[in-house]
Structures are given as C-alpha cells and as structure tokens.
Amino acid sequence: TQLLEQSPQFLSIQEGENLTVYCNSSSVFSSLQWYRQEPGEGPVLLVTVVTGGEVKKLKRLTFQFGDARKDSSLHITAAQTGDTGLYLCAGDTGRRALTFGSGTRLQVQP
Amino acid sequence: DAGITQSPRHKVTETGTPVTLRCHQTENHRYMYWYRQDPGHGLRLIHYSYGVKDTDKGEVSDGYSVSRSKTEDFLLTLESATSSQTSVYFCAISEHLGSNEKLFFGSGTQLSVL
C-alpha cells in the first residue's frame, strides 16, 4: 500500500492546455516536496511546502498544500513540451527519510 | 549540479552473484540514501546513512546491505542478486533531515538480474 497516492498516473495533453496533478494521503506531513524527473536522470526538487494551505508559484507551476497537510496539488498553466516528465511528490512524516509517491507521468504533445 | 556520481551506470548480472553499487559525493553532505525505482512504485528507500559507519534500514532493505567508511562514499551491496532486484537504483544526498531536507540525486544505475 502506497502511503502517498498520486493521480493521475499518466497524462497526455496538448501544448497550451492546463492540468492538475494530485498527491493524497491519510497521513499528516510536516512538509511535502515536488520533484520532476526526466528520462535517464534523477529527480530534481521543484518546491517544498510546509504550512497547511500554503500556495507557492514557480513560473507557470502552482503548488498547494492542503489545509490538513495530508494532500497537495500541482497545477500547470499553458503546458509546454519542456514540462514533459515524471512528477513525484514526497512527504516528511517525521520518521526516517522522505516517502515518495508513485508518480505522475506527463507527456505534453506539440 | 550537485557532485554525485553513481557507478556503474548500467550492469547486467546473473542470479546468485554479488553486486556492489557505488555512490560518491563531493558536497560533504552528512546524509546519503539508496532508493530503488520501479514502475508503479515511485521511489522506495532501501537504506540510508546519517554519518560515517552510521546506517539504518529503509522500507525495502531485505537482500541489501550498505557501508559508509568515508563521508563521500556510500556502497550498496546485493549479497546474492535475485530477479526481483532488477530495478533502477538512485543514490541521493542531503545536508539536513526532516522538513529542511532537500535531496540531490545521482543519475541512477540500471541493474538487470537475469
């Protein structure tokens, strides 16, 4: 059983469309991170959210941490082909190291 | 880019043989981690280290051992490889643990056990 569930698992959209990816859990996290991974490479950190209800923006990417700190979303506005990749959320439960979700694979078609 | 080097990048081995993967960092970060990545499972923690000779198990540690004799090197050993250990293995480092943790990943090692 995955502690962090991501949805959808796969998403294929056209350039210019908007999309939202979700990361959900029944556990409370002290912080949550989003990473992007390109083929043949390791994940790269995009953002860390710490406070319930927090919203962070990174250019066309908007990240939100749920009020109860159990879930998070990533919204991409006007997707570009360069956004293609695997998006991973990772949560800190206070035990050991980060726990990762199963990922959302995004394909943006030109 | 964070100075993390994984070796080898690709390896094919046979069931029952020992395999050692190496992670080398030049950042002098305290924490080092080994994850495996499989379709549908995201990244799962195998072992991590919080200092020289200080290691702890992750969620999928069975069949794996680790060693850290120097700050910069973290070795992952499969004592007797099995086909279920075919995976992509990632090493990561961080300066802190917890809410301030920011992981930097290597480029991964693709391991195939036949």
PDB file of C-alpha atoms in Angstrom:
ATOM      1  CA  THR A   1       0.000   0.000   0.000  1.00  0.00           C
ATOM      2  CA  GLN A   2       1.392   3.357  -1.071  1.00  0.00           C
ATOM      3  CA  LEU A   3       1.482   5.976   1.678  1.00  0.00           C
ATOM      4  CA  LEU A   4       1.248   8.728  -0.929  1.00  0.00           C
ATOM      5  CA  GLU A   5      -1.163   8.213  -3.832  1.00  0.00           C
ATOM      6  CA  GLN A   6      -0.686  10.297  -6.938  1.00  0.00           C
ATOM      7  CA  SER A   7      -3.268  10.818  -9.648  1.00  0.00           C
ATOM      8  CA  PRO A   8      -3.490  10.541 -12.480  1.00  0.00           C
ATOM      9  CA  GLN A   9      -0.731   8.016 -13.143  1.00  0.00           C
ATOM     10  CA  PHE A  10      -0.437   9.091 -16.773  1.00  0.00           C
ATOM     11  CA  LEU A  11      -1.450  12.283 -18.522  1.00  0.00           C
ATOM     12  CA  SER A  12      -1.062  13.175 -22.178  1.00  0.00           C
ATOM     13  CA  ILE A  13      -2.090  16.678 -23.212  1.00  0.00           C
ATOM     14  CA  GLN A  14      -1.533  19.226 -25.983  1.00  0.00           C
ATOM     15  CA  GLU A  15       0.761  22.175 -25.596  1.00  0.00           C
ATOM     16  CA  GLY A  16      -1.112  25.162 -24.157  1.00  0.00           C
ATOM     17  CA  GLU A  17      -3.529  23.135 -22.026  1.00  0.00           C
ATOM     18  CA  ASN A  18      -3.811  23.372 -18.265  1.00  0.00           C
ATOM     19  CA  LEU A  19      -3.525  20.400 -15.928  1.00  0.00           C
ATOM     20  CA  THR A  20      -3.597  19.454 -12.280  1.00  0.00           C
ATOM     21  CA  VAL A  21      -1.813  16.576 -10.571  1.00  0.00           C
ATOM     22  CA  TYR A  22      -2.807  15.376  -7.125  1.00  0.00           C
ATOM     23  CA  CYS A  23      -0.949  13.830  -4.224  1.00  0.00           C
ATOM     24  CA  ASN A  24      -3.086  12.366  -1.450  1.00  0.00           C
ATOM     25  CA  SER A  25      -2.546  10.552   1.817  1.00  0.00           C
ATOM     26  CA  SER A  26      -4.317   9.629   5.035  1.00  0.00           C
ATOM     27  CA  SER A  27      -1.197  10.679   6.929  1.00  0.00           C
ATOM     28  CA  VAL A  28      -0.236  14.156   8.060  1.00  0.00           C
ATOM     29  CA  PHE A  29       3.049  15.519   6.750  1.00  0.00           C
ATOM     30  CA  SER A  30       5.236  18.162   8.322  1.00  0.00           C
ATOM     31  CA  SER A  31       6.306  19.137   4.823  1.00  0.00           C
ATOM     32  CA  LEU A  32       5.774  17.996   1.269  1.00  0.00           C
ATOM     33  CA  GLN A  33       8.019  18.284  -1.754  1.00  0.00           C
ATOM     34  CA  TRP A  34       7.532  18.017  -5.510  1.00  0.00           C
ATOM     35  CA  TYR A  35      10.222  16.675  -7.808  1.00  0.00           C
ATOM     36  CA  ARG A  36      10.442  16.367 -11.594  1.00  0.00           C
ATOM     37  CA  GLN A  37      12.374  13.580 -13.229  1.00  0.00           C
ATOM     38  CA  GLU A  38      13.454  13.362 -16.868  1.00  0.00           C
ATOM     39  CA  PRO A  39      14.375  10.079 -18.605  1.00  0.00           C
ATOM     40  CA  GLY A  40      17.784   8.757 -17.614  1.00  0.00           C
ATOM     41  CA  GLU A  41      18.199  11.255 -14.802  1.00  0.00           C
ATOM     42  CA  GLY A  42      17.472  11.503 -11.103  1.00  0.00           C
ATOM     43  CA  PRO A  43      14.603  13.590  -9.712  1.00  0.00           C
ATOM     44  CA  VAL A  44      15.157  17.319  -9.241  1.00  0.00           C
ATOM     45  CA  LEU A  45      13.455  19.263  -6.459  1.00  0.00           C
ATOM     46  CA  LEU A  46      10.889  21.849  -7.623  1.00  0.00           C
ATOM     47  CA  VAL A  47       9.397  23.097  -4.363  1.00  0.00           C
ATOM     48  CA  THR A  48       8.858  22.420  -0.656  1.00  0.00           C
ATOM     49  CA  VAL A  49       5.598  23.365   1.097  1.00  0.00           C
ATOM     50  CA  VAL A  50       5.471  23.428   4.856  1.00  0.00           C
ATOM     51  CA  THR A  51       2.370  25.273   6.102  1.00  0.00           C
ATOM     52  CA  GLY A  52      -1.192  23.968   5.712  1.00  0.00           C
ATOM     53  CA  GLY A  53      -2.948  25.943   2.968  1.00  0.00           C
ATOM     54  CA  GLU A  54       0.344  27.250   1.599  1.00  0.00           C
ATOM     55  CA  VAL A  55       0.487  28.144  -2.095  1.00  0.00           C
ATOM     56  CA  LYS A  56       3.763  28.522  -3.967  1.00  0.00           C
ATOM     57  CA  LYS A  57       4.266  29.563  -7.565  1.00  0.00           C
ATOM     58  CA  LEU A  58       7.166  28.697  -9.804  1.00  0.00           C
ATOM     59  CA  LYS A  59       6.553  30.454 -13.141  1.00  0.00           C
ATOM     60  CA  ARG A  60       3.629  28.507 -14.694  1.00  0.00           C
ATOM     61  CA  LEU A  61       3.563  25.921 -11.882  1.00  0.00           C
ATOM     62  CA  THR A  62       1.373  26.425  -8.808  1.00  0.00           C
ATOM     63  CA  PHE A  63       1.758  24.169  -5.781  1.00  0.00           C
ATOM     64  CA  GLN A  64      -0.733  23.958  -2.949  1.00  0.00           C
ATOM     65  CA  PHE A  65      -0.510  22.167   0.392  1.00  0.00           C
ATOM     66  CA  GLY A  66      -3.843  21.053   1.849  1.00  0.00           C
ATOM     67  CA  ASP A  67      -5.139  22.744   4.985  1.00  0.00           C
ATOM     68  CA  ALA A  68      -4.824  19.480   6.930  1.00  0.00           C
ATOM     69  CA  ARG A  69      -1.361  18.812   5.476  1.00  0.00           C
ATOM     70  CA  LYS A  70      -2.482  15.441   4.082  1.00  0.00           C
ATOM     71  CA  ASP A  71      -2.592  16.324   0.407  1.00  0.00           C
ATOM     72  CA  SER A  72      -1.104  18.571  -2.234  1.00  0.00           C
ATOM     73  CA  SER A  73      -1.707  19.589  -5.819  1.00  0.00           C
ATOM     74  CA  LEU A  74       0.416  20.796  -8.694  1.00  0.00           C
ATOM     75  CA  HIS A  75      -1.248  22.926 -11.363  1.00  0.00           C
ATOM     76  CA  ILE A  76       0.489  23.741 -14.630  1.00  0.00           C
ATOM     77  CA  THR A  77      -0.850  26.598 -16.740  1.00  0.00           C
ATOM     78  CA  ALA A  78      -0.330  26.578 -20.504  1.00  0.00           C
ATOM     79  CA  ALA A  79       1.787  23.440 -20.549  1.00  0.00           C
ATOM     80  CA  GLN A  80       4.881  23.348 -22.739  1.00  0.00           C
ATOM     81  CA  THR A  81       6.753  20.377 -24.213  1.00  0.00           C
ATOM     82  CA  GLY A  82       9.549  21.110 -21.747  1.00  0.00           C
ATOM     83  CA  ASP A  83       7.164  20.206 -18.900  1.00  0.00           C
ATOM     84  CA  THR A  84       7.201  16.575 -20.029  1.00  0.00           C
ATOM     85  CA  GLY A  85       8.480  14.256 -17.320  1.00  0.00           C
ATOM     86  CA  LEU A  86       7.659  12.250 -14.215  1.00  0.00           C
ATOM     87  CA  TYR A  87       6.332  14.322 -11.329  1.00  0.00           C
ATOM     88  CA  LEU A  88       6.861  12.906  -7.856  1.00  0.00           C
ATOM     89  CA  CYS A  89       5.560  14.125  -4.532  1.00  0.00           C
ATOM     90  CA  ALA A  90       7.446  13.265  -1.364  1.00  0.00           C
ATOM     91  CA  GLY A  91       6.350  13.727   2.222  1.00  0.00           C
ATOM     92  CA  ASP A  92       8.112  14.042   5.550  1.00  0.00           C
ATOM     93  CA  THR A  93       6.237  12.123   8.260  1.00  0.00           C
ATOM     94  CA  GLY A  94       8.949  12.661  10.844  1.00  0.00           C
ATOM     95  CA  ARG A  95      10.251   9.108  10.535  1.00  0.00           C
ATOM     96  CA  ARG A  96      13.409   8.232   8.662  1.00  0.00           C
ATOM     97  CA  ALA A  97      13.733   9.770   5.245  1.00  0.00           C
ATOM     98  CA  LEU A  98      11.197  11.132   2.765  1.00  0.00           C
ATOM     99  CA  THR A  99       8.373   8.924   1.489  1.00  0.00           C
ATOM    100  CA  PHE A 100       7.724   9.204  -2.241  1.00  0.00           C
ATOM    101  CA  GLY A 101       4.506   8.819  -4.195  1.00  0.00           C
ATOM    102  CA  SER A 102       4.260   6.562  -7.244  1.00  0.00           C
ATOM    103  CA  GLY A 103       4.476   9.475  -9.643  1.00  0.00           C
ATOM    104  CA  THR A 104       2.511  11.070 -12.489  1.00  0.00           C
ATOM    105  CA  ARG A 105       3.967  10.705 -15.951  1.00  0.00           C
ATOM    106  CA  LEU A 106       3.171  13.798 -18.039  1.00  0.00           C
ATOM    107  CA  GLN A 107       3.526  13.930 -21.808  1.00  0.00           C
ATOM    108  CA  VAL A 108       2.973  17.298 -23.473  1.00  0.00           C
ATOM    109  CA  GLN A 109       2.437  16.987 -27.212  1.00  0.00           C
ATOM    110  CA  PRO A 110       3.460  19.850 -29.546  1.00  0.00           C
TER     111      PRO A 110
ATOM    112  CA  ASP B   1      24.638  20.262 -10.375  1.00  0.00           C
ATOM    113  CA  ALA B   2      25.332  18.519  -7.063  1.00  0.00           C
ATOM    114  CA  GLY B   3      28.508  16.431  -7.207  1.00  0.00           C
ATOM    115  CA  ILE B   4      27.064  12.924  -7.056  1.00  0.00           C
ATOM    116  CA  THR B   5      28.480  10.106  -9.128  1.00  0.00           C
ATOM    117  CA  GLN B   6      26.978   6.659  -9.330  1.00  0.00           C
ATOM    118  CA  SER B   7      28.871   3.706 -10.732  1.00  0.00           C
ATOM    119  CA  PRO B   8      28.329   1.703 -12.746  1.00  0.00           C
ATOM    120  CA  ARG B   9      25.555   3.357 -14.769  1.00  0.00           C
ATOM    121  CA  HIS B  10      24.430   0.031 -16.202  1.00  0.00           C
ATOM    122  CA  LYS B  11      25.016  -3.527 -15.067  1.00  0.00           C
ATOM    123  CA  VAL B  12      23.754  -6.931 -16.144  1.00  0.00           C
ATOM    124  CA  THR B  13      24.385  -9.816 -13.797  1.00  0.00           C
ATOM    125  CA  GLU B  14      23.199 -13.324 -13.097  1.00  0.00           C
ATOM    126  CA  THR B  15      21.007 -14.563 -10.283  1.00  0.00           C
ATOM    127  CA  GLY B  16      23.037 -15.515  -7.225  1.00  0.00           C
ATOM    128  CA  THR B  17      26.026 -13.276  -7.896  1.00  0.00           C
ATOM    129  CA  PRO B  18      27.099 -10.470  -5.555  1.00  0.00           C
ATOM    130  CA  VAL B  19      26.778  -6.915  -6.833  1.00  0.00           C
ATOM    131  CA  THR B  20      28.080  -3.644  -5.382  1.00  0.00           C
ATOM    132  CA  LEU B  21      26.903  -0.223  -6.482  1.00  0.00           C
ATOM    133  CA  ARG B  22      28.880   2.856  -5.558  1.00  0.00           C
ATOM    134  CA  CYS B  23      27.803   6.395  -4.780  1.00  0.00           C
ATOM    135  CA  HIS B  24      30.404   9.128  -4.476  1.00  0.00           C
ATOM    136  CA  GLN B  25      29.691  12.732  -3.420  1.00  0.00           C
ATOM    137  CA  THR B  26      31.852  15.827  -3.400  1.00  0.00           C
ATOM    138  CA  GLU B  27      29.413  18.005  -1.380  1.00  0.00           C
ATOM    139  CA  ASN B  28      30.422  16.794   2.109  1.00  0.00           C
ATOM    140  CA  HIS B  29      26.726  16.236   2.942  1.00  0.00           C
ATOM    141  CA  ARG B  30      26.005  14.230   6.059  1.00  0.00           C
ATOM    142  CA  TYR B  31      23.077  12.157   4.828  1.00  0.00           C
ATOM    143  CA  MET B  32      23.189   9.649   1.987  1.00  0.00           C
ATOM    144  CA  TYR B  33      20.416   7.399   0.711  1.00  0.00           C
ATOM    145  CA  TRP B  34      19.814   4.498  -1.606  1.00  0.00           C
ATOM    146  CA  TYR B  35      16.438   4.279  -3.351  1.00  0.00           C
ATOM    147  CA  ARG B  36      15.118   1.885  -5.931  1.00  0.00           C
ATOM    148  CA  GLN B  37      12.619   2.954  -8.590  1.00  0.00           C
ATOM    149  CA  ASP B  38      10.155   0.550 -10.153  1.00  0.00           C
ATOM    150  CA  PRO B  39       7.110   1.234 -12.345  1.00  0.00           C
ATOM    151  CA  GLY B  40       4.051   1.962 -10.238  1.00  0.00           C
ATOM    152  CA  HIS B  41       6.031   2.224  -7.002  1.00  0.00           C
ATOM    153  CA  GLY B  42       7.831   5.526  -7.282  1.00  0.00           C
ATOM    154  CA  LEU B  43      10.999   5.684  -5.218  1.00  0.00           C
ATOM    155  CA  ARG B  44      11.368   3.330  -2.257  1.00  0.00           C
ATOM    156  CA  LEU B  45      14.038   3.755   0.381  1.00  0.00           C
ATOM    157  CA  ILE B  46      16.440   0.838   0.790  1.00  0.00           C
ATOM    158  CA  HIS B  47      18.956   2.146   3.341  1.00  0.00           C
ATOM    159  CA  TYR B  48      20.249   5.493   4.429  1.00  0.00           C
ATOM    160  CA  SER B  49      23.252   6.829   6.324  1.00  0.00           C
ATOM    161  CA  TYR B  50      23.467   9.684   8.788  1.00  0.00           C
ATOM    162  CA  GLY B  51      27.242   9.638   9.117  1.00  0.00           C
ATOM    163  CA  VAL B  52      30.341   7.533   8.701  1.00  0.00           C
ATOM    164  CA  LYS B  53      29.552   3.983   9.830  1.00  0.00           C
ATOM    165  CA  ASP B  54      26.014   5.073  10.830  1.00  0.00           C
ATOM    166  CA  THR B  55      23.324   3.472   8.707  1.00  0.00           C
ATOM    167  CA  ASP B  56      19.682   2.488   9.056  1.00  0.00           C
ATOM    168  CA  LYS B  57      17.170   0.403   7.153  1.00  0.00           C
ATOM    169  CA  GLY B  58      14.505   1.759   4.860  1.00  0.00           C
ATOM    170  CA  GLU B  59      11.218   0.193   3.781  1.00  0.00           C
ATOM    171  CA  VAL B  60      12.703  -2.345   1.335  1.00  0.00           C
ATOM    172  CA  SER B  61      16.022  -3.314   2.938  1.00  0.00           C
ATOM    173  CA  ASP B  62      15.759  -7.132   2.698  1.00  0.00           C
ATOM    174  CA  GLY B  63      18.509  -8.568   0.486  1.00  0.00           C
ATOM    175  CA  TYR B  64      20.599  -5.390   0.632  1.00  0.00           C
ATOM    176  CA  SER B  65      23.455  -4.187   2.814  1.00  0.00           C
ATOM    177  CA  VAL B  66      25.305  -0.882   2.869  1.00  0.00           C
ATOM    178  CA  SER B  67      28.557   0.525   4.102  1.00  0.00           C
ATOM    179  CA  ARG B  68      29.889   4.023   4.626  1.00  0.00           C
ATOM    180  CA  SER B  69      33.540   4.108   5.618  1.00  0.00           C
ATOM    181  CA  LYS B  70      34.106   7.664   4.370  1.00  0.00           C
ATOM    182  CA  THR B  71      31.827  10.714   4.210  1.00  0.00           C
ATOM    183  CA  GLU B  72      31.977  10.767   0.441  1.00  0.00           C
ATOM    184  CA  ASP B  73      31.243   7.123  -0.359  1.00  0.00           C
ATOM    185  CA  PHE B  74      28.121   5.025   0.218  1.00  0.00           C
ATOM    186  CA  LEU B  75      28.111   1.474  -1.102  1.00  0.00           C
ATOM    187  CA  LEU B  76      25.062  -0.705  -1.743  1.00  0.00           C
ATOM    188  CA  THR B  77      25.631  -4.463  -1.891  1.00  0.00           C
ATOM    189  CA  LEU B  78      23.335  -7.174  -3.112  1.00  0.00           C
ATOM    190  CA  GLU B  79      24.860 -10.250  -1.497  1.00  0.00           C
ATOM    191  CA  SER B  80      23.121 -12.686  -3.840  1.00  0.00           C
ATOM    192  CA  ALA B  81      21.211 -10.922  -6.596  1.00  0.00           C
ATOM    193  CA  THR B  82      17.675 -12.048  -7.466  1.00  0.00           C
ATOM    194  CA  SER B  83      15.489 -11.175 -10.446  1.00  0.00           C
ATOM    195  CA  SER B  84      13.218  -9.123  -8.154  1.00  0.00           C
ATOM    196  CA  GLN B  85      16.151  -6.779  -7.607  1.00  0.00           C
ATOM    197  CA  THR B  86      16.135  -5.747 -11.261  1.00  0.00           C
ATOM    198  CA  SER B  87      15.495  -2.028 -10.946  1.00  0.00           C
ATOM    199  CA  VAL B  88      16.908   1.451 -11.311  1.00  0.00           C
ATOM    200  CA  TYR B  89      18.886   2.420  -8.220  1.00  0.00           C
ATOM    201  CA  PHE B  90      19.314   6.038  -7.189  1.00  0.00           C
ATOM    202  CA  CYS B  91      21.681   7.491  -4.667  1.00  0.00           C
ATOM    203  CA  ALA B  92      20.738  10.763  -3.009  1.00  0.00           C
ATOM    204  CA  ILE B  93      22.367  13.144  -0.560  1.00  0.00           C
ATOM    205  CA  SER B  94      21.106  15.846   1.761  1.00  0.00           C
ATOM    206  CA  GLU B  95      22.564  18.262   4.233  1.00  0.00           C
ATOM    207  CA  HIS B  96      19.636  18.026   6.646  1.00  0.00           C
ATOM    208  CA  LEU B  97      16.940  15.559   7.654  1.00  0.00           C
ATOM    209  CA  GLY B  98      13.277  16.364   8.113  1.00  0.00           C
ATOM    210  CA  SER B  99      11.375  19.427   6.935  1.00  0.00           C
ATOM    211  CA  ASN B 100      14.520  21.150   5.703  1.00  0.00           C
ATOM    212  CA  GLU B 101      15.625  18.078   3.819  1.00  0.00           C
ATOM    213  CA  LYS B 102      16.445  18.733   0.182  1.00  0.00           C
ATOM    214  CA  LEU B 103      17.525  15.677  -1.741  1.00  0.00           C
ATOM    215  CA  PHE B 104      20.023  15.775  -4.577  1.00  0.00           C
ATOM    216  CA  PHE B 105      20.006  12.660  -6.726  1.00  0.00           C
ATOM    217  CA  GLY B 106      22.570  10.907  -8.844  1.00  0.00           C
ATOM    218  CA  SER B 107      21.762   9.812 -12.386  1.00  0.00           C
ATOM    219  CA  GLY B 108      20.947   6.254 -11.383  1.00  0.00           C
ATOM    220  CA  THR B 109      22.206   2.732 -12.030  1.00  0.00           C
ATOM    221  CA  GLN B 110      20.149   0.422 -14.236  1.00  0.00           C
ATOM    222  CA  LEU B 111      20.600  -3.110 -12.843  1.00  0.00           C
ATOM    223  CA  SER B 112      19.323  -6.180 -14.649  1.00  0.00           C
ATOM    224  CA  VAL B 113      19.456  -9.553 -12.887  1.00  0.00           C
ATOM    225  CA  LEU B 114      18.959 -12.430 -15.326  1.00  0.00           C
TER     226      LEU B 114
END
